[in-house]
């Protein structure tokens, strides 16, 4: 475990806004990826009165080597979750809503139906809110993807997470080509496509360029690039910390390759400043 550089040090949350958001999530029995994944931006996002909702429980059926979300047998799906989530969106008065999930390979549709219903319930109770979904690969279940697309979210995000060479080792239950195809299918619609990845896990600079090119080849429009932070000694080892200057360089290169919106920085995660792209 390497010592974090100064630019990765953040303050612990202790504000009224943070407690307000946390209280609403608890009242509606909702999870936030901010808490479950130990996101470094939890202070900033909760302070601004926003949160990225984590649906379909807080237990993942996959065991990706970088992820801090618990892995074991998941609980049954809460069918009331879409309604509870929509009510929380209303109480928080959100203008931009980000919804993600654990991966539920135990479900026939991978949870696509719940994603779609969340969009529908939010549209009903908060029609002017923008909605971004961050979805798993659905095991290449394209009818399930179509059900999500039919609900018409404003943005559909699917993260590549790592470069092609490291994909089988770090995401052994996923598939690089499948993830690219999912993004390609999103790009064939009017819905904005988005992806993201981490650096610092052992990739080489040419491999990052290859990933950027692969994403642009399938029409991906928005992009996030962030620093991998090793959650524990049991997770994939951290190779190195990238400097803020290197992240700025990656942002410039990505923009030159044609991405319409790029967030690149040490603390950037997939939903960071998502609303600013609208």
Tab-separated table of C-alpha atoms in Angstrom:
chain	number	residue	atom	x	y	z
A	1	UNK	CA	0.000	0.000	0.000
A	2	UNK	CA	1.644	3.221	-1.212
A	3	UNK	CA	1.324	6.510	0.636
A	4	UNK	CA	-1.092	8.896	-1.073
A	5	UNK	CA	0.321	12.126	-2.521
A	6	UNK	CA	-1.050	15.433	-1.268
A	7	UNK	CA	-3.376	15.929	-4.236
A	8	UNK	CA	-5.342	12.803	-3.231
A	9	UNK	CA	-6.006	13.853	0.355
A	10	UNK	CA	-9.610	14.870	1.033
A	11	UNK	CA	-11.485	16.073	4.102
A	12	UNK	CA	-13.865	13.793	5.959
A	13	UNK	CA	-17.566	14.663	5.519
A	14	UNK	CA	-19.120	16.523	8.429
A	15	UNK	CA	-21.679	18.983	7.108
A	16	UNK	CA	-25.412	19.471	7.412
A	17	UNK	CA	-25.822	18.777	3.692
A	18	UNK	CA	-23.956	15.481	4.011
A	19	UNK	CA	-26.130	14.380	6.929
A	20	UNK	CA	-29.270	15.497	5.087
A	21	UNK	CA	-28.554	13.354	2.026
A	22	UNK	CA	-27.461	10.406	4.132
A	23	UNK	CA	-30.653	10.681	6.209
A	24	UNK	CA	-32.909	10.630	3.133
A	25	UNK	CA	-31.093	7.604	1.713
A	26	UNK	CA	-31.504	5.787	5.016
A	27	UNK	CA	-35.179	6.731	5.341
A	28	UNK	CA	-35.955	5.222	1.937
A	29	UNK	CA	-33.656	2.217	2.494
A	30	UNK	CA	-31.513	3.239	-0.480
A	31	UNK	CA	-27.811	2.717	-1.082
A	32	UNK	CA	-25.364	5.154	-2.626
A	33	UNK	CA	-22.284	4.099	-4.543
A	34	UNK	CA	-20.606	7.053	-2.844
A	35	UNK	CA	-20.630	5.106	0.423
A	36	UNK	CA	-20.440	1.497	-0.810
A	37	UNK	CA	-17.469	2.066	-3.136
A	38	UNK	CA	-15.651	4.422	-0.746
A	39	UNK	CA	-15.649	7.200	-3.357
A	40	UNK	CA	-13.123	9.974	-2.619
A	41	UNK	CA	-15.618	12.653	-3.733
A	42	UNK	CA	-18.271	11.778	-1.167
A	43	UNK	CA	-17.661	15.020	0.755
A	44	UNK	CA	-18.016	17.273	-2.273
A	45	UNK	CA	-21.039	15.506	-3.751
A	46	UNK	CA	-22.992	15.122	-0.514
A	47	UNK	CA	-22.154	18.732	0.403
A	48	UNK	CA	-23.771	19.866	-2.849
A	49	UNK	CA	-26.882	17.825	-2.041
A	50	UNK	CA	-26.418	15.111	-4.671
A	51	UNK	CA	-25.754	11.376	-4.650
A	52	UNK	CA	-25.285	8.524	-7.077
A	53	UNK	CA	-27.913	5.927	-6.293
A	54	UNK	CA	-26.934	2.261	-6.093
A	55	UNK	CA	-29.896	0.030	-6.951
A	56	UNK	CA	-30.480	-3.746	-6.865
A	57	UNK	CA	-28.943	-4.079	-3.403
A	58	UNK	CA	-25.389	-3.626	-2.189
A	59	UNK	CA	-24.041	-7.138	-2.875
A	60	UNK	CA	-22.427	-7.899	-6.238
A	61	UNK	CA	-22.362	-11.252	-8.029
A	62	UNK	CA	-18.944	-10.443	-9.499
A	63	UNK	CA	-15.606	-10.058	-7.792
A	64	UNK	CA	-13.645	-7.501	-9.800
A	65	UNK	CA	-10.169	-7.064	-8.377
A	66	UNK	CA	-10.391	-3.269	-7.968
A	67	UNK	CA	-13.840	-2.940	-6.416
A	68	UNK	CA	-14.715	-2.360	-2.750
A	69	UNK	CA	-18.354	-3.452	-3.012
A	70	UNK	CA	-19.014	-6.717	-1.170
A	71	UNK	CA	-19.226	-9.953	-3.146
A	72	UNK	CA	-21.482	-12.835	-2.078
A	73	UNK	CA	-24.979	-14.220	-2.629
A	74	UNK	CA	-27.272	-11.211	-3.278
A	75	UNK	CA	-30.616	-10.633	-1.608
A	76	UNK	CA	-33.945	-10.671	-3.507
A	77	UNK	CA	-34.744	-7.544	-5.526
A	78	UNK	CA	-36.771	-4.862	-3.759
A	79	UNK	CA	-39.613	-4.247	-6.200
A	80	UNK	CA	-40.492	-0.976	-4.441
A	81	UNK	CA	-37.018	0.463	-5.023
A	82	UNK	CA	-37.937	2.546	-8.120
A	83	UNK	CA	-40.729	4.307	-6.235
A	84	UNK	CA	-38.537	4.894	-3.180
A	85	UNK	CA	-35.745	6.248	-5.373
A	86	UNK	CA	-38.073	8.624	-7.200
A	87	UNK	CA	-39.368	9.934	-3.883
A	88	UNK	CA	-35.798	10.541	-2.684
A	89	UNK	CA	-35.042	12.434	-5.919
A	90	UNK	CA	-38.050	14.633	-5.221
A	91	UNK	CA	-37.070	15.260	-1.590
A	92	UNK	CA	-33.505	16.106	-2.585
A	93	UNK	CA	-34.835	18.301	-5.413
A	94	UNK	CA	-32.265	16.884	-7.818
A	95	UNK	CA	-31.911	18.272	-11.314
A	96	UNK	CA	-29.481	15.567	-12.414
A	97	UNK	CA	-29.815	11.986	-11.215
A	98	UNK	CA	-27.168	9.274	-11.542
A	99	UNK	CA	-28.241	5.664	-11.053
A	100	UNK	CA	-25.939	2.667	-11.033
A	101	UNK	CA	-26.107	-0.854	-9.654
A	102	UNK	CA	-24.189	-3.819	-8.464
A	103	UNK	CA	-23.894	-6.507	-11.139
A	104	UNK	CA	-26.750	-8.999	-10.827
A	105	UNK	CA	-25.825	-11.971	-13.013
A	106	UNK	CA	-28.344	-13.991	-10.989
A	107	UNK	CA	-31.231	-12.118	-12.636
A	108	UNK	CA	-32.486	-13.130	-16.066
A	109	UNK	CA	-32.394	-9.543	-17.361
A	110	UNK	CA	-29.464	-8.431	-15.227
A	111	UNK	CA	-31.740	-5.922	-13.505
A	112	UNK	CA	-32.650	-4.080	-16.709
A	113	UNK	CA	-36.325	-3.952	-15.780
A	114	UNK	CA	-35.608	-2.173	-12.504
A	115	UNK	CA	-33.333	0.333	-14.266
A	116	UNK	CA	-36.100	1.105	-16.756
A	117	UNK	CA	-38.729	1.442	-14.038
A	118	UNK	CA	-36.479	3.828	-12.077
A	119	UNK	CA	-36.327	6.104	-15.109
A	120	UNK	CA	-40.103	5.910	-15.576
A	121	UNK	CA	-40.853	6.669	-11.916
A	122	UNK	CA	-38.486	9.651	-11.839
A	123	UNK	CA	-39.973	11.009	-15.079
A	124	UNK	CA	-43.409	10.775	-13.467
A	125	UNK	CA	-42.506	12.572	-10.233
A	126	UNK	CA	-39.681	14.854	-11.462
A	127	UNK	CA	-40.163	15.226	-15.249
A	128	UNK	CA	-37.508	17.910	-15.806
A	129	UNK	CA	-34.685	15.989	-14.102
A	130	UNK	CA	-31.858	14.698	-16.288
A	131	UNK	CA	-31.117	10.994	-15.769
A	132	UNK	CA	-27.831	9.180	-16.270
A	133	UNK	CA	-27.609	5.400	-15.936
A	134	UNK	CA	-24.357	3.549	-15.292
A	135	UNK	CA	-25.054	-0.070	-16.165
A	136	UNK	CA	-23.206	-3.428	-16.117
A	137	UNK	CA	-22.601	-5.410	-19.326
A	138	UNK	CA	-25.840	-7.455	-18.831
A	139	UNK	CA	-23.878	-10.513	-20.058
A	140	UNK	CA	-24.513	-9.355	-23.641
A	141	UNK	CA	-28.276	-9.658	-23.158
A	142	UNK	CA	-29.186	-7.173	-25.889
A	143	UNK	CA	-32.981	-7.390	-25.433
A	144	UNK	CA	-32.368	-6.378	-21.797
A	145	UNK	CA	-30.266	-3.437	-22.998
A	146	UNK	CA	-33.051	-2.464	-25.380
A	147	UNK	CA	-35.499	-2.359	-22.463
A	148	UNK	CA	-33.223	0.145	-20.728
A	149	UNK	CA	-32.781	2.221	-23.874
A	150	UNK	CA	-36.551	2.260	-24.403
A	151	UNK	CA	-36.966	4.074	-21.069
A	152	UNK	CA	-35.004	6.966	-22.631
A	153	UNK	CA	-32.412	8.028	-20.069
A	154	UNK	CA	-30.500	11.139	-21.095
A	155	UNK	CA	-27.093	9.464	-20.726
A	156	UNK	CA	-26.127	5.802	-20.660
A	157	UNK	CA	-22.747	5.012	-19.152
A	158	UNK	CA	-20.859	1.723	-19.159
A	159	UNK	CA	-17.336	1.786	-17.800
A	160	UNK	CA	-14.475	-0.075	-19.459
A	161	UNK	CA	-12.476	0.436	-16.222
A	162	UNK	CA	-9.105	-0.853	-17.523
A	163	UNK	CA	-7.102	-1.313	-20.719
A	164	UNK	CA	-7.558	-4.352	-22.936
A	165	UNK	CA	-4.516	-6.349	-21.762
A	166	UNK	CA	-5.480	-6.110	-18.085
A	167	UNK	CA	-9.208	-6.657	-18.573
A	168	UNK	CA	-9.145	-10.486	-18.137
A	169	UNK	CA	-7.103	-10.236	-14.925
A	170	UNK	CA	-8.891	-7.340	-13.246
A	171	UNK	CA	-12.408	-7.963	-14.610
A	172	UNK	CA	-12.353	-11.774	-15.089
A	173	UNK	CA	-16.137	-12.124	-15.316
A	174	UNK	CA	-16.418	-9.395	-17.935
A	175	UNK	CA	-15.363	-9.153	-21.568
A	176	UNK	CA	-13.661	-6.236	-23.316
A	177	UNK	CA	-15.372	-6.825	-26.675
A	178	UNK	CA	-18.809	-7.156	-25.038
A	179	UNK	CA	-18.378	-3.840	-23.237
A	180	UNK	CA	-17.411	-2.118	-26.474
A	181	UNK	CA	-20.391	-3.622	-28.285
A	182	UNK	CA	-22.746	-2.383	-25.579
A	183	UNK	CA	-21.433	1.149	-26.049
A	184	UNK	CA	-21.709	0.790	-29.818
A	185	UNK	CA	-25.390	-0.130	-29.482
A	186	UNK	CA	-26.021	2.899	-27.262
A	187	UNK	CA	-24.296	5.143	-29.807
A	188	UNK	CA	-26.729	3.983	-32.486
A	189	UNK	CA	-29.542	5.732	-30.570
A	190	UNK	CA	-30.181	9.361	-29.628
A	191	UNK	CA	-29.045	8.643	-26.057
A	192	UNK	CA	-25.635	10.040	-25.089
A	193	UNK	CA	-23.027	7.293	-24.616
A	194	UNK	CA	-20.406	7.524	-21.895
A	195	UNK	CA	-17.593	5.433	-20.439
A	196	UNK	CA	-14.691	5.674	-18.041
A	197	UNK	CA	-11.534	3.979	-16.900
A	198	UNK	CA	-8.856	4.023	-14.204
A	199	UNK	CA	-5.110	4.430	-14.489
A	200	UNK	CA	-2.407	3.248	-12.149
A	201	UNK	CA	-3.078	-0.490	-12.355
A	202	UNK	CA	-0.094	-1.365	-14.564
A	203	UNK	CA	-1.154	-0.079	-17.988
A	204	UNK	CA	1.275	1.463	-20.457
A	205	UNK	CA	0.719	4.801	-22.225
A	206	UNK	CA	0.205	3.200	-25.697
A	207	UNK	CA	-2.454	0.933	-24.153
A	208	UNK	CA	-4.351	3.978	-22.904
A	209	UNK	CA	-4.232	5.416	-26.438
A	210	UNK	CA	-5.581	2.101	-27.768
A	211	UNK	CA	-8.472	2.225	-25.287
A	212	UNK	CA	-9.287	5.816	-26.241
A	213	UNK	CA	-9.299	4.852	-29.917
A	214	UNK	CA	-11.480	1.805	-29.249
A	215	UNK	CA	-14.018	3.941	-27.387
A	216	UNK	CA	-14.156	6.518	-30.164
A	217	UNK	CA	-14.501	3.762	-32.779
A	218	UNK	CA	-17.826	2.741	-31.206
A	219	UNK	CA	-19.046	6.334	-30.952
A	220	UNK	CA	-18.543	6.936	-27.245
A	221	UNK	CA	-19.124	10.645	-26.574
A	222	UNK	CA	-18.317	11.356	-22.926
A	223	UNK	CA	-15.412	10.085	-20.858
A	224	UNK	CA	-14.056	10.007	-17.316
A	225	UNK	CA	-10.473	9.112	-16.371
A	226	UNK	CA	-9.469	8.676	-12.733
A	227	UNK	CA	-6.773	7.342	-10.452
A	228	UNK	CA	-7.088	3.802	-9.123
A	229	UNK	CA	-7.043	3.782	-5.325
A	230	UNK	CA	-6.378	0.349	-3.849
A	231	UNK	CA	-9.166	-0.272	-1.284
A	232	UNK	CA	-7.193	-2.879	0.706
A	233	UNK	CA	-4.186	-5.172	0.536
A	234	UNK	CA	-6.464	-7.897	-0.860
A	235	UNK	CA	-7.327	-5.850	-3.952
A	236	UNK	CA	-5.365	-5.394	-7.185
A	237	UNK	CA	-2.047	-3.718	-6.351
A	238	UNK	CA	-1.507	-0.074	-7.209
A	239	UNK	CA	1.280	0.349	-9.762
A	240	UNK	CA	1.714	4.107	-9.457
A	241	UNK	CA	0.029	7.460	-8.939
A	242	UNK	CA	-0.429	9.661	-11.994
A	243	UNK	CA	0.229	13.377	-11.491
A	244	UNK	CA	-2.395	16.088	-12.106
A	245	UNK	CA	-0.299	17.189	-15.090
A	246	UNK	CA	-0.567	13.710	-16.636
A	247	UNK	CA	-4.338	13.751	-16.155
A	248	UNK	CA	-4.487	17.136	-17.881
A	249	UNK	CA	-2.503	15.668	-20.749
A	250	UNK	CA	-4.909	12.739	-21.055
A	251	UNK	CA	-7.853	15.151	-21.068
A	252	UNK	CA	-6.303	17.125	-23.922
A	253	UNK	CA	-5.575	13.986	-25.942
A	254	UNK	CA	-9.097	12.613	-25.400
A	255	UNK	CA	-10.641	15.902	-26.514
A	256	UNK	CA	-8.447	15.897	-29.612
A	257	UNK	CA	-9.663	12.381	-30.405
A	258	UNK	CA	-13.238	13.648	-30.488
A	259	UNK	CA	-14.815	13.096	-27.072
A	260	UNK	CA	-17.355	15.854	-26.475
A	261	UNK	CA	-16.892	15.986	-22.687
A	262	UNK	CA	-13.947	14.720	-20.643
A	263	UNK	CA	-13.361	14.713	-16.887
A	264	UNK	CA	-9.811	13.628	-16.099
A	265	UNK	CA	-8.163	13.920	-12.693
A	266	UNK	CA	-6.839	12.020	-9.684
A	267	UNK	CA	-10.177	12.069	-7.846
A	268	UNK	CA	-12.455	11.701	-10.873
A	269	UNK	CA	-15.028	8.909	-10.789
A	270	UNK	CA	-17.692	8.011	-13.339
A	271	UNK	CA	-20.402	10.352	-12.021
A	272	UNK	CA	-18.090	13.202	-11.012
A	273	UNK	CA	-19.402	16.555	-12.332
A	274	UNK	CA	-21.807	14.603	-14.548
A	275	UNK	CA	-24.380	17.389	-14.443
A	276	UNK	CA	-21.857	19.898	-15.807
A	277	UNK	CA	-21.857	18.137	-19.183
A	278	UNK	CA	-25.449	19.195	-19.873
